Structures are given as C-alpha cells and as structure tokens.
Short mmCIF file of C-alpha atoms in Angstrom, two decimals:
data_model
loop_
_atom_site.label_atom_id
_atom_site.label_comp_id
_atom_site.label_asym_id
_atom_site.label_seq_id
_atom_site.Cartn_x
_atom_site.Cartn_y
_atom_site.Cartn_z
CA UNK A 85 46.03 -18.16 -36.06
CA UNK A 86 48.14 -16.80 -38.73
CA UNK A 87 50.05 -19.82 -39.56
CA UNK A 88 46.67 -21.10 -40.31
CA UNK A 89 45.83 -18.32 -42.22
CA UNK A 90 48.91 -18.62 -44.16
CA UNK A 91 48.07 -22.33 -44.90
CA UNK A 92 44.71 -22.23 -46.22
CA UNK A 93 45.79 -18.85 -48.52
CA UNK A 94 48.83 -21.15 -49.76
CA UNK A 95 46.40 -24.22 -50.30
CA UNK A 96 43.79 -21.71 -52.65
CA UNK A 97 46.74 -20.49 -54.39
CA UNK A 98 47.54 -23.72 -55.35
CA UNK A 99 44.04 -24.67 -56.31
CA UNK A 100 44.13 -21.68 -58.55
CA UNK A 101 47.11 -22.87 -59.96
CA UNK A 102 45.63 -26.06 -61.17
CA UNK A 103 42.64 -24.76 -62.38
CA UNK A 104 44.58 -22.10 -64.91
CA UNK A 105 46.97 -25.00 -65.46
CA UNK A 106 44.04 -27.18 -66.24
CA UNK A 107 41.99 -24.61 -68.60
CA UNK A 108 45.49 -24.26 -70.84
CA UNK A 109 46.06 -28.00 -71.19
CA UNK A 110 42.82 -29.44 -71.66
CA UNK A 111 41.84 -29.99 -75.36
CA UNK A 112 38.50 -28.51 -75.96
CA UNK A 113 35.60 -26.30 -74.07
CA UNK A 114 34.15 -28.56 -72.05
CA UNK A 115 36.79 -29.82 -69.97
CA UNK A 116 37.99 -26.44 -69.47
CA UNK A 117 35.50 -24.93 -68.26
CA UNK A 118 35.02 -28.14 -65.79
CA UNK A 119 38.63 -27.51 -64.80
CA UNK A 120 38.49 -23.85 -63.94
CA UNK A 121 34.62 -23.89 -62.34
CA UNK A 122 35.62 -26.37 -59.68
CA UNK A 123 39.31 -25.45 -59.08
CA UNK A 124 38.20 -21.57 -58.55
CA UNK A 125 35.76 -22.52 -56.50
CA UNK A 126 37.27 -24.13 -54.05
CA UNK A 127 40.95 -21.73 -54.58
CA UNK A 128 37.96 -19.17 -53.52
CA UNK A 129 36.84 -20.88 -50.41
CA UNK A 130 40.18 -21.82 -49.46
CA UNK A 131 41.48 -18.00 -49.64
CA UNK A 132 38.35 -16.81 -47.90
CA UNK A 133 38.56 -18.99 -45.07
CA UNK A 134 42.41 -17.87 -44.72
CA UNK A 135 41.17 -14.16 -44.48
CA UNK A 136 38.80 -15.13 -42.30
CA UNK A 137 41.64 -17.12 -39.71
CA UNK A 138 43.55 -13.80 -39.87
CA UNK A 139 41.09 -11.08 -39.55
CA UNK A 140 38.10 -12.98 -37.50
CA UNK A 141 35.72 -10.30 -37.46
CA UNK A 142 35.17 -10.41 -41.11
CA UNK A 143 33.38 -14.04 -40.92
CA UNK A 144 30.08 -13.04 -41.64
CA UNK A 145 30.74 -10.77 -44.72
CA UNK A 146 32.94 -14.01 -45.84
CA UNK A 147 30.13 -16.12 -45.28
CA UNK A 148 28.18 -14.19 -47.52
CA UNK A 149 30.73 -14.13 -50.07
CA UNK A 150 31.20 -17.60 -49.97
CA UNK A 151 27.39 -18.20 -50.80
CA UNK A 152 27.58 -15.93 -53.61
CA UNK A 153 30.05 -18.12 -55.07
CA UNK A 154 28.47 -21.68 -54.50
CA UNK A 155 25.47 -19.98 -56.43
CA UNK A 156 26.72 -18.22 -59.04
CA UNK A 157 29.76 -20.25 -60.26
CA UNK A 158 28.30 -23.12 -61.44
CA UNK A 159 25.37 -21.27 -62.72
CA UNK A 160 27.96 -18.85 -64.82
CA UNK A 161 30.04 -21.99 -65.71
CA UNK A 162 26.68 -23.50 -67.11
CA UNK A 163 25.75 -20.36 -69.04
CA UNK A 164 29.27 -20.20 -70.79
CA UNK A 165 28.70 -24.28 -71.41
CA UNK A 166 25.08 -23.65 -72.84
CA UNK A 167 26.19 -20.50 -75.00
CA UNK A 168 29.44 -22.82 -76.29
CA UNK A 169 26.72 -25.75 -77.54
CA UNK A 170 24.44 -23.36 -79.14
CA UNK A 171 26.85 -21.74 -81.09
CA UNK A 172 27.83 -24.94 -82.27
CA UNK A 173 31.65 -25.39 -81.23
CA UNK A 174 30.99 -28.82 -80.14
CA UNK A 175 34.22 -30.80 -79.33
CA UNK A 176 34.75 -33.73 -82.09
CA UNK A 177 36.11 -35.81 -78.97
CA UNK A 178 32.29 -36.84 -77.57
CA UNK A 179 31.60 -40.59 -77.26
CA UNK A 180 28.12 -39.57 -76.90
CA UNK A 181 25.99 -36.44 -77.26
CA UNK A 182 22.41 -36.78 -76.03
CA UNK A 183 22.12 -32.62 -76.51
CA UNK A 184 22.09 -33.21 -80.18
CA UNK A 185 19.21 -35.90 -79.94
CA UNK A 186 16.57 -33.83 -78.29
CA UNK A 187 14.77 -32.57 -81.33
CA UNK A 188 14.55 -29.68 -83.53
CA UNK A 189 12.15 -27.94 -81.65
CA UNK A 190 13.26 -27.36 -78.81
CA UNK A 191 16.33 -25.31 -80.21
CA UNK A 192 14.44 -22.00 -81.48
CA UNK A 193 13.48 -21.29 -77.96
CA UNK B 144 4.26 -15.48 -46.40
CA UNK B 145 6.52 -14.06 -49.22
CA UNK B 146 6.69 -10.74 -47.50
CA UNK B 147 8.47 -12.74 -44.97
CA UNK B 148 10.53 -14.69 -46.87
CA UNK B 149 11.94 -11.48 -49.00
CA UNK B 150 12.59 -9.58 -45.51
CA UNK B 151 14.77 -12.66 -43.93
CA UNK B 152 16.44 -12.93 -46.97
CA UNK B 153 17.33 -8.96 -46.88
CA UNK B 154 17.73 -8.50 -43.46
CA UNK B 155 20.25 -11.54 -42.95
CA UNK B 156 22.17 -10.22 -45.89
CA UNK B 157 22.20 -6.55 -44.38
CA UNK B 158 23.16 -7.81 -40.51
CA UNK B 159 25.80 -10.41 -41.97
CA UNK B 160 27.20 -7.35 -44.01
CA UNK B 161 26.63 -4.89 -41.36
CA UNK B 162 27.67 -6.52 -37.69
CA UNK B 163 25.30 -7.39 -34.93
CA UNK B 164 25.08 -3.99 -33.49
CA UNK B 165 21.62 -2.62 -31.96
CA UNK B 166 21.44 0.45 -34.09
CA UNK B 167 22.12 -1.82 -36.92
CA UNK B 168 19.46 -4.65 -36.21
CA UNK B 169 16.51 -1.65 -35.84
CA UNK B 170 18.19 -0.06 -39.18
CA UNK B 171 18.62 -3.32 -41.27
CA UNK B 172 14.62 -3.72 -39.68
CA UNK B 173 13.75 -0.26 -41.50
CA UNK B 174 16.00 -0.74 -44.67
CA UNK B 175 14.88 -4.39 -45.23
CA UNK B 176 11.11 -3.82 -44.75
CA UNK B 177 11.02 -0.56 -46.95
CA UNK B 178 13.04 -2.69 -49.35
CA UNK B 179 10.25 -5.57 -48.84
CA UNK B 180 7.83 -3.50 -49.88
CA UNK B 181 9.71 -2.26 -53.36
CA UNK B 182 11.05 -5.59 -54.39
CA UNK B 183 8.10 -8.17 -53.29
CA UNK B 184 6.42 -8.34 -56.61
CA UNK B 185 9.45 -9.43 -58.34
CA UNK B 186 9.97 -12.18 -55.90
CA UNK B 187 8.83 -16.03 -56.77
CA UNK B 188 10.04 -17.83 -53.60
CA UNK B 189 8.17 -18.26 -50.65
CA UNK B 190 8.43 -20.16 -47.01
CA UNK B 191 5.99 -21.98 -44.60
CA UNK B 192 6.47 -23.40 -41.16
CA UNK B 193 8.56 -25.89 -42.16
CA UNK B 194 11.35 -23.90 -43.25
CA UNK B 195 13.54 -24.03 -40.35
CA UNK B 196 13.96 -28.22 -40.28
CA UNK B 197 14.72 -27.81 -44.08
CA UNK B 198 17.30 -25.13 -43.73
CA UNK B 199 18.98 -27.53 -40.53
CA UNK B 200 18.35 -30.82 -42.69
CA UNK B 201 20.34 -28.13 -45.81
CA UNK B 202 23.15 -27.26 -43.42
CA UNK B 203 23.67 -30.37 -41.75
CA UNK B 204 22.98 -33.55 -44.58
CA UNK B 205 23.57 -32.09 -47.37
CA UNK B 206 26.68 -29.11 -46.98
CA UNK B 207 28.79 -32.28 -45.71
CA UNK B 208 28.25 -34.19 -48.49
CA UNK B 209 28.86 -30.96 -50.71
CA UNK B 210 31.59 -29.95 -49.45
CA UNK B 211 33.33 -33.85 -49.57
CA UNK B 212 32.48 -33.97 -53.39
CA UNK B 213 33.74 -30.75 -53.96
CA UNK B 214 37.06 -32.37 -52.36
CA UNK B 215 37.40 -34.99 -54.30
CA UNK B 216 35.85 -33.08 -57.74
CA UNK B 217 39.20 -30.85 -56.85
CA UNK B 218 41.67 -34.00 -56.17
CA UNK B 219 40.44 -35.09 -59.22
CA UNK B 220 40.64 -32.28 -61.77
CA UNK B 221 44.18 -32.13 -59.96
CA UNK B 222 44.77 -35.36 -61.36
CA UNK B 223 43.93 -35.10 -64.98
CA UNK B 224 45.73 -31.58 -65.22
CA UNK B 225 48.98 -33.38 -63.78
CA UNK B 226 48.96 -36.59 -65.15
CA UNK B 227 51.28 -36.16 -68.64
CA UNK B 228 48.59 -37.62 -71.40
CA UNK B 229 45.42 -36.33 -69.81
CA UNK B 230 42.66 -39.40 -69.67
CA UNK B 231 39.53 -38.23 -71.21
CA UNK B 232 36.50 -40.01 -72.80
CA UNK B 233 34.09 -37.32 -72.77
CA UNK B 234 30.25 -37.10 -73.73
CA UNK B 235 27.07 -35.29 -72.94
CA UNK B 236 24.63 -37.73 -71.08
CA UNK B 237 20.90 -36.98 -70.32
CA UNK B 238 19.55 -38.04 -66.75
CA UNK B 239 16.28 -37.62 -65.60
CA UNK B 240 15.27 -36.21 -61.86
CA UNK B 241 12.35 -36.46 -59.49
CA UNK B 242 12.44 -33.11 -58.00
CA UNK B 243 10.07 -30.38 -58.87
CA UNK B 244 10.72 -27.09 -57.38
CA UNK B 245 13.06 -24.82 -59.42
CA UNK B 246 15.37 -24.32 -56.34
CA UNK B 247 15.72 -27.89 -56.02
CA UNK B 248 16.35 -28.10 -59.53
CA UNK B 249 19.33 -25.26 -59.32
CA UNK B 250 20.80 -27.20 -56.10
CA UNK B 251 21.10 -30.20 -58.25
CA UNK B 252 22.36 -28.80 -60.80
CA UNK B 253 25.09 -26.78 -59.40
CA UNK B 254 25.73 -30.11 -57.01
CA UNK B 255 26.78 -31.68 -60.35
CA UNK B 256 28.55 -29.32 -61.83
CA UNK B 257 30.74 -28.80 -58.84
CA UNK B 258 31.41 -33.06 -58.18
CA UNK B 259 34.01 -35.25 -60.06
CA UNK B 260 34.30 -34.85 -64.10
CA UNK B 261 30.31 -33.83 -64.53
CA UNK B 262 29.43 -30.49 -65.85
CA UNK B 263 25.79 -29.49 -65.93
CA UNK B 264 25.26 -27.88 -69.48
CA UNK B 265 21.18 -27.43 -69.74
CA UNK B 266 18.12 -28.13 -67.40
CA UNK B 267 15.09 -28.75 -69.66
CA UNK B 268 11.61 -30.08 -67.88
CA UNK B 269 12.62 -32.52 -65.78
CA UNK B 270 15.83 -33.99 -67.71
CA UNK B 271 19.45 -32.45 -67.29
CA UNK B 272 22.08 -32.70 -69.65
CA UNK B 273 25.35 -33.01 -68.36
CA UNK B 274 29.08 -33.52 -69.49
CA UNK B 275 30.73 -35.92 -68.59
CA UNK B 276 34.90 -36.29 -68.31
CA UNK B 277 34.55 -39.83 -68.41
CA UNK B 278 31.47 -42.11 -69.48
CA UNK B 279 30.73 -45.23 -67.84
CA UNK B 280 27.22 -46.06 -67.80
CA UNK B 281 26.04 -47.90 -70.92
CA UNK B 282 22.59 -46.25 -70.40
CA UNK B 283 20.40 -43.75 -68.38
CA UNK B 284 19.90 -45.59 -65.43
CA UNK B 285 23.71 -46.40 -65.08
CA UNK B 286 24.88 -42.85 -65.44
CA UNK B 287 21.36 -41.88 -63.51
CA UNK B 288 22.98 -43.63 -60.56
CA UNK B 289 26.70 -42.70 -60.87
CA UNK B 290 26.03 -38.95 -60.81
CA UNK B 291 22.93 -37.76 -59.47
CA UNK B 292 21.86 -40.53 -57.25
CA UNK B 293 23.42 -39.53 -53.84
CA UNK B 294 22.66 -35.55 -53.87
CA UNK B 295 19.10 -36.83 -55.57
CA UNK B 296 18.56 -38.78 -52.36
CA UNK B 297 19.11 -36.00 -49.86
CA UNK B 298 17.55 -32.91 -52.09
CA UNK B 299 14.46 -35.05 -52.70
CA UNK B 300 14.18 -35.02 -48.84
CA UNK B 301 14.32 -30.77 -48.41
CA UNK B 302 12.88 -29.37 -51.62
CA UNK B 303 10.51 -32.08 -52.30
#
C-alpha cells in the first residue's frame, strides 16, 4: 500500500515539476497558463490519490477535493486567460485571433 | 424539485466530509435541510427523474474519456516543456457548440481546457473561443472537429 502511495506522490511531484518548468520556458501568457492548468491538475490528482493509498479512510474527503479541482481549475485558468486578453497583452506570436474579430460591441460588457 | 437538488448537493458534501456514521447521516439531514432552506433562492440548478441515468451515463462515458485526455494533455505539455526549441504555432480559434444548458456549457469548456494544447479563453452565446498550441484546421469546421467533437458527442447525450 505504501509503495503505491509513494509512487503516485513521486509521479505528481513530477507533474508539478513540468508544469513550473513549463510556465518559466514558454514564451508568452497563453501557453503558460496552458502549461501550469493541466500539469497542476493532474500533479493534484496524482498526490491525492497517493494520500489516499496511504491513509484509506480519507477517500471521501479526497474525492471531494478532487472535484473541487476539476471545477475550479480550468474555470480560474480561464478567468486569468480572459483578464490577460482584455487588458490587451496579447502575444505577437498568434497565427490567428478570432477574439479580436468579434466586434466592438461586445467588449464594453 | 430544487429544494431537492440543493439538499443532495449539501448533504453528499457534509457525509463525504463527515464519515458515514448514524449520528452523522440524521445531523448532515438537519444541517443540510436548515441550510436548504437559507440558500435555495440563490440556487439556479435543478433535477428531475432522470437524473440518476445522467449522473451513471457522467461517471461512466464521459470521466473515462476525461480522464484519458487529461493523460495525454499531460504527456503532451511534457513534451513541449522538454523538447529544446519548444514547437508552437499558436492562435485563438472560435468553434461553435450545440449544447444549451450552462452546465453543459462549463463541462465543455473545462473538457477543453484540460485536453492537448487547447485553452478555453471566453464562452459567449453559443460560440467558444479557445487557444490553441498548435493550429491545424484551415477553418471552423476543421478545428470544430479536432477539439470539441468527441466530448461534444457524449455531453450532448447528458446535458442535452
């Protein structure tokens, strides 16, 4: 049980890894904040289901923890993505940027 | 029925919390109907008597899928970060969806931000924009298919 437990923490740790690794080398805001939503997410799950091998009584409160997380990750990674294009520090990398063609009136709201 | 719904919601969050004692199943009762009462009006989400095949069809179709593209959106970020000239050829696409519902909306949305190289920025009506690590499709339809197609499919079946 523990040797499992020590596994999935090691495997999360490494996920976390990549996603820090990933927000400091990738050029602009964007791909950042892709890197570090998806590799914390699943560093997060991977950790949690660790605790969970070692202390098995504590699978329900993980379960809830871990649907906290599915929700509100990508919602708060969205935000921070939203906020970034309205305050205009849009990446000069874009092959295309349908966000810009959507009108003027829909931006004062 | 959105009485009920607000009390399952509280009461499974208080037992999973709690443990599946007897003096906490008739306190979570008490705690999550006085709570009911309180927090109803602020409440938009309701259920009907088909609730229970879409929360099985939730777990069992779609969490598998899920949880595979969350896999490979992870082996793939892994990738990029590792690989010494990192390939990119980023944009922001627009792709329009079928469903309706806002929760089926937020599934979809948070489905794409957490697969491979997509990154849901805004949800507006019934279009999403979303950024992209690496654009393929030459137009809607093409990038339509490539991202959203496969959680599209089983979504459309539970939220309608």
């Amino acid at each position: 049980m523990l040797i499992a437990s020590y596994v999935f923490l090691v495997i999360g740790g490494l996920f976390f890894l990549l996603g820090g690794l990933g927000i400091l080398r990738m050029p602009d805001t964007f791909n950042r904040i892709q890197a570090g939503t998806k590799a914390t997410t699943l560093g997060s799950f991977s950790i949690l289901i660790g605790v969970a091998f070692a202390n098995p009584s504590w699978i329900f409160k993980i379960i809830i923890i871990i649907v906290f997380i599915v929700i509100s990750n990508p919602i708060g990674s969205s935000a921070i993505a939203k906020a970034t294009y309205r305050s205009n520090h849009i990446p000069t990398n874009l092959v295309q940027d349908d966000l810009a063609k959507r009108g003027e009136e829909h931006d004062t709201n | 029925m959105k009485y009920l719904a607000t009390f399952i919601v509280l009461f499974v969050v208080y037992l999973f919390l709690a443990g599946f004692t007897v003096y906490e199943l008739i306190l979570g009762g008490i705690v999550s109907a006085a709570l009911t009462v309180i927090l109803v009006k602020y409440v938009n989400f309701s259920i009907d008597w088909q609730f229970p095949i879409k929360l099985v069809k939730f777990i069992f179709i779609y969490l598998p899928v899920f949880i595979w593209k969350l896999l490979l959106a992870n082996l793939d970020v892994a990738k990029r970060v590792l690989s010494p000239k990192i390939p990119l050829n980023p944009g922001i696409v627009k792709i329009k969806t079928n469903l309706q519902g806002d929760f089926g909306k937020l599934a979809l949305a948070n489905s794409i931000t957490l697969t491979p190289g997509t990154l849901s920025i805004d949800v507006e009506g019934d279009s999403l924009y979303i950024h992209t690590v690496d654009v393929k499709g030459k137009n809607e339809e093409e990038n339509r298919e490539r991202i959203s197609e496969p959680f599209e499919k089983i979504l459309g079946g539970i939220f309608k």
